[in-house]
Amino acid sequence: MSVIKEFTKGIVKENPVFVMALGLCPVLAVSSSVENAIGMGAAATFVLVFSNIFISLIKGFIPSKIRIPSYIVVIASFVTIVDMVMEAYVPALHKNLGLFIPLIVVNCIILGRAEAFAGKNNLIRSIFDGIGMGLGFTLALIVIASIREVLGAGQFLGFNVLPVTFKPMLVAILAPGAFLVMGLLMGLMNLKKK
Amino acid sequence: MELLAKIFAMAIAAIFVQNFVLMRFLGLCPYIGVSKKIDSALGMGMAVIFVMTMASTFTWLIQTYLLVPLKIEFLQTIAFILTIASLVQLVEMIIQKTAPALYKALGVFLPLITTNCAVLGVAILNINEEYTFIFAILNGLFAGLGFTLVLILMAGIRERLERAELPRTMRGMPIAMIVAGCMALAFLGFSGLKF
């Protein structure tokens, strides 16, 4: 039963983006369209799951003094793999996400889970924790991206969803829109908590 | 003169038009996390300017004289993050020995900078944009200045927000985000600037 709990906690109760406010840079930067959001979410989830697996397997061999640099090297290796695979198979998406793929290395969610969870728990629990947190991150990205894409371009995943008479609010897909939508969503989450 | 004009254009672009925090979304964690007081914002800003300039210098040298000749560019991400981490550690030790007063002021912020994505971001951008050595260093310096500028502005606003009457749900993070959004709107006004 506890495995299921490790899986679901990342999606709502300990959602990395809305509740813990981790990894904000990629969330705000790539959420201007739902397609980019899904791509980024998938890339980060892959890195999160595999670095969790690897770190939970080698946690016994790493002296605790150099554990953070070791975690960073493990994460950077998986990021490099994702970077190369995406460049080869989805070059358009890779170009859109650009700088933010190598920057997954410094995403606090991944190092945070390595330090707070995978370094202390066994393999199975770490895998489910990774998948749950990754899904939570992806879902948060999709929620923000849907709002921004619908308001800012009148589209969802590239399809027109609003009547032609609707005038897109361009500001929603520009930089300020990301901050405003994020602020309002965080406020909504606070409202729900009370 | 032409060189000076180029440097000036780069400064305007890095500080205002393509501000790292508000337009490129890099370094948001310290921007939200360390912007509650002007003093600490200033300390963090100085530390970031320093590390970004150093990181631009060293990562450029490593890319040009190590990774490219050996044809191991795919190791870029790992090499850069390790460079930055060791650089931060080194800077911390040097400052601790030579300038204890400065160390006391910056101390807490230095280790945080390793995971500041603006530092890794500027290092990778320098390579992607194919800047020359001097321009890479300057880009690091200007990006750091832009980061410090908005960090201090934000801290000034948040010191006042502390005393403002806000709905309870919007206190803390949410209102910080809204303020950042308004600042980004203001900075959008620079986007027409071209030299």
GROMACS .gro file of C-alpha atoms in nm, chain B:
model
  195
  195MET     CA    1   3.458   5.282  -3.161
  196GLU     CA    2   3.276   5.002  -3.332
  197LEU     CA    3   3.386   4.764  -3.059
  198LEU     CA    4   3.257   5.000  -2.791
  199ALA     CA    5   2.923   5.028  -2.970
  200LYS     CA    6   2.902   4.649  -2.987
  201ILE     CA    7   2.977   4.619  -2.616
  202PHE     CA    8   2.716   4.882  -2.535
  203ALA     CA    9   2.453   4.703  -2.745
  204MET     CA   10   2.537   4.378  -2.568
  205ALA     CA   11   2.502   4.541  -2.226
  206ILE     CA   12   2.159   4.683  -2.310
  207ALA     CA   13   2.047   4.349  -2.450
  208ALA     CA   14   2.169   4.141  -2.154
  209ILE     CA   15   2.051   4.379  -1.880
  210PHE     CA   16   1.718   4.507  -2.016
  211VAL     CA   17   1.588   4.360  -2.343
  212GLN     CA   18   1.671   3.995  -2.273
  213ASN     CA   19   1.686   4.019  -1.895
  214PHE     CA   20   1.785   3.680  -1.760
  215VAL     CA   21   1.518   3.662  -1.493
  216LEU     CA   22   1.217   3.835  -1.643
  217MET     CA   23   1.254   3.748  -2.011
  218ARG     CA   24   1.457   3.426  -2.016
  219PHE     CA   25   1.322   3.279  -1.687
  220LEU     CA   26   1.668   3.189  -1.559
  221GLY     CA   27   1.757   3.207  -1.193
  222LEU     CA   28   1.402   3.224  -1.062
  223CYS     CA   29   1.468   3.029  -0.741
  224PRO     CA   30   1.704   3.288  -0.589
  225TYR     CA   31   1.495   3.565  -0.743
  226ILE     CA   32   1.192   3.456  -0.542
  227GLY     CA   33   1.384   3.305  -0.249
  228VAL     CA   34   1.638   3.577  -0.163
  229SER     CA   35   1.436   3.888  -0.246
  230LYS     CA   36   1.277   3.952   0.092
  231LYS     CA   37   1.538   4.203   0.213
  232ILE     CA   38   1.745   4.454   0.016
  233ASP     CA   39   2.065   4.370   0.209
  234SER     CA   40   2.059   4.001   0.129
  235ALA     CA   41   1.950   4.074  -0.228
  236LEU     CA   42   2.258   4.292  -0.271
  237GLY     CA   43   2.484   4.021  -0.125
  238MET     CA   44   2.336   3.754  -0.349
  239GLY     CA   45   2.359   3.984  -0.651
  240MET     CA   46   2.729   4.054  -0.594
  241ALA     CA   47   2.804   3.684  -0.550
  242VAL     CA   48   2.616   3.600  -0.871
  243ILE     CA   49   2.792   3.870  -1.076
  244PHE     CA   50   3.125   3.735  -0.959
  245VAL     CA   51   3.049   3.368  -1.022
  246MET     CA   52   2.881   3.432  -1.358
  247THR     CA   53   3.181   3.626  -1.488
  248MET     CA   54   3.423   3.359  -1.366
  249ALA     CA   55   3.206   3.077  -1.497
  250SER     CA   56   3.180   3.240  -1.841
  251THR     CA   57   3.559   3.268  -1.852
  252PHE     CA   58   3.638   2.913  -1.749
  253THR     CA   59   3.362   2.732  -1.937
  254TRP     CA   60   3.461   2.914  -2.258
  255LEU     CA   61   3.823   2.808  -2.214
  256ILE     CA   62   3.723   2.450  -2.138
  257GLN     CA   63   3.490   2.430  -2.437
  258THR     CA   64   3.746   2.580  -2.680
  259TYR     CA   65   4.069   2.420  -2.564
  260LEU     CA   66   3.951   2.090  -2.417
  261LEU     CA   67   3.612   1.969  -2.540
  262VAL     CA   68   3.636   2.077  -2.906
  263PRO     CA   69   3.996   1.957  -2.978
  264LEU     CA   70   3.921   1.621  -2.812
  265LYS     CA   71   3.583   1.599  -2.994
  266ILE     CA   72   3.393   1.533  -2.672
  267GLU     CA   73   3.141   1.818  -2.697
  268PHE     CA   74   2.867   1.582  -2.581
  269LEU     CA   75   3.020   1.599  -2.235
  270GLN     CA   76   2.944   1.974  -2.227
  271THR     CA   77   2.665   1.959  -1.969
  272ILE     CA   78   2.863   1.742  -1.726
  273ALA     CA   79   3.186   1.937  -1.774
  274PHE     CA   80   3.016   2.273  -1.725
  275ILE     CA   81   2.823   2.184  -1.413
  276LEU     CA   82   3.134   2.033  -1.254
  277THR     CA   83   3.334   2.343  -1.348
  278ILE     CA   84   3.074   2.568  -1.191
  279ALA     CA   85   3.047   2.357  -0.876
  280SER     CA   86   3.423   2.351  -0.823
  281LEU     CA   87   3.449   2.720  -0.910
  282VAL     CA   88   3.193   2.808  -0.646
  283GLN     CA   89   3.379   2.594  -0.393
  284LEU     CA   90   3.711   2.757  -0.485
  285VAL     CA   91   3.570   3.109  -0.471
  286GLU     CA   92   3.421   3.030  -0.133
  287MET     CA   93   3.755   2.912   0.006
  288ILE     CA   94   3.951   3.206  -0.139
  289ILE     CA   95   3.711   3.466  -0.008
  290GLN     CA   96   3.702   3.297   0.332
  291LYS     CA   97   4.085   3.322   0.357
  292THR     CA   98   4.142   3.664   0.205
  293ALA     CA   99   3.834   3.868   0.287
  294PRO     CA  100   3.653   3.740   0.595
  295ALA     CA  101   3.421   4.041   0.600
  296LEU     CA  102   3.306   3.978   0.243
  297TYR     CA  103   3.276   3.607   0.322
  298LYS     CA  104   3.048   3.685   0.611
  299ALA     CA  105   2.830   3.897   0.385
  300LEU     CA  106   2.817   3.647   0.097
  301GLY     CA  107   2.875   3.326   0.292
  302VAL     CA  108   2.527   3.179   0.292
  303PHE     CA  109   2.461   3.261  -0.072
  304LEU     CA  110   2.772   3.113  -0.228
  305PRO     CA  111   2.680   2.742  -0.212
  306LEU     CA  112   2.331   2.823  -0.345
  307ILE     CA  113   2.478   2.959  -0.667
  308THR     CA  114   2.580   2.616  -0.798
  309THR     CA  115   2.216   2.533  -0.861
  310ASN     CA  116   2.131   2.879  -0.995
  311CYS     CA  117   2.034   2.794  -1.351
  312ALA     CA  118   2.132   3.142  -1.471
  313VAL     CA  119   2.500   3.051  -1.425
  314LEU     CA  120   2.485   2.729  -1.629
  315GLY     CA  121   2.249   2.910  -1.865
  316VAL     CA  122   2.493   3.190  -1.945
  317ALA     CA  123   2.776   2.941  -1.993
  318ILE     CA  124   2.577   2.739  -2.249
  319LEU     CA  125   2.440   3.054  -2.419
  320ASN     CA  126   2.795   3.186  -2.470
  321ILE     CA  127   2.882   2.869  -2.658
  322ASN     CA  128   2.554   2.854  -2.856
  323GLU     CA  129   2.586   3.217  -2.964
  324GLU     CA  130   2.950   3.157  -3.064
  325TYR     CA  131   3.083   3.458  -2.875
  326THR     CA  132   3.455   3.535  -2.874
  327PHE     CA  133   3.643   3.505  -2.545
  328ILE     CA  134   3.613   3.873  -2.447
  329PHE     CA  135   3.246   3.888  -2.537
  330ALA     CA  136   3.172   3.569  -2.343
  331ILE     CA  137   3.323   3.723  -2.029
  332LEU     CA  138   3.136   4.050  -2.085
  333ASN     CA  139   2.811   3.861  -2.144
  334GLY     CA  140   2.857   3.686  -1.809
  335LEU     CA  141   2.920   4.018  -1.637
  336PHE     CA  142   2.620   4.195  -1.796
  337ALA     CA  143   2.387   3.901  -1.734
  338GLY     CA  144   2.491   3.911  -1.367
  339LEU     CA  145   2.427   4.286  -1.355
  340GLY     CA  146   2.080   4.237  -1.505
  341PHE     CA  147   2.004   3.967  -1.249
  342THR     CA  148   2.119   4.190  -0.962
  343LEU     CA  149   1.917   4.486  -1.091
  344VAL     CA  150   1.584   4.301  -1.092
  345LEU     CA  151   1.668   4.120  -0.766
  346ILE     CA  152   1.719   4.450  -0.584
  347LEU     CA  153   1.411   4.609  -0.744
  348MET     CA  154   1.207   4.308  -0.635
  349ALA     CA  155   1.348   4.323  -0.280
  350GLY     CA  156   1.253   4.691  -0.255
  351ILE     CA  157   0.897   4.614  -0.360
  352ARG     CA  158   0.867   4.316  -0.127
  353GLU     CA  159   0.990   4.510   0.174
  354ARG     CA  160   0.692   4.739   0.118
  355LEU     CA  161   0.455   4.451   0.047
  356GLU     CA  162   0.526   4.317   0.396
  357ARG     CA  163   0.321   4.604   0.536
  358ALA     CA  164   0.051   4.600   0.270
  359GLU     CA  165  -0.287   4.451   0.349
  360LEU     CA  166  -0.330   4.151   0.125
  361PRO     CA  167  -0.591   3.877   0.109
  362ARG     CA  168  -0.448   3.585   0.307
  363THR     CA  169  -0.444   3.348   0.012
  364MET     CA  170  -0.224   3.579  -0.192
  365ARG     CA  171   0.046   3.639   0.069
  366GLY     CA  172   0.399   3.513   0.007
  367MET     CA  173   0.468   3.330  -0.318
  368PRO     CA  174   0.153   3.419  -0.514
  369ILE     CA  175   0.190   3.795  -0.475
  370ALA     CA  176   0.564   3.769  -0.548
  371MET     CA  177   0.473   3.604  -0.878
  372ILE     CA  178   0.219   3.874  -0.963
  373VAL     CA  179   0.475   4.147  -0.883
  374ALA     CA  180   0.728   3.966  -1.102
  375GLY     CA  181   0.465   3.960  -1.377
  376CYS     CA  182   0.415   4.336  -1.352
  377MET     CA  183   0.792   4.388  -1.363
  378ALA     CA  184   0.813   4.165  -1.670
  379LEU     CA  185   0.540   4.379  -1.832
  380ALA     CA  186   0.748   4.687  -1.765
  381PHE     CA  187   1.060   4.523  -1.904
  382LEU     CA  188   0.863   4.424  -2.214
  383GLY     CA  189   0.872   4.795  -2.293
  384PHE     CA  190   1.245   4.764  -2.362
  385SER     CA  191   1.187   4.505  -2.633
  386GLY     CA  192   1.181   4.764  -2.911
  387LEU     CA  193   1.531   4.888  -2.822
  388LYS     CA  194   1.787   4.809  -3.090
  389PHE     CA  195   2.129   4.954  -3.157
   0.00000   0.00000   0.00000
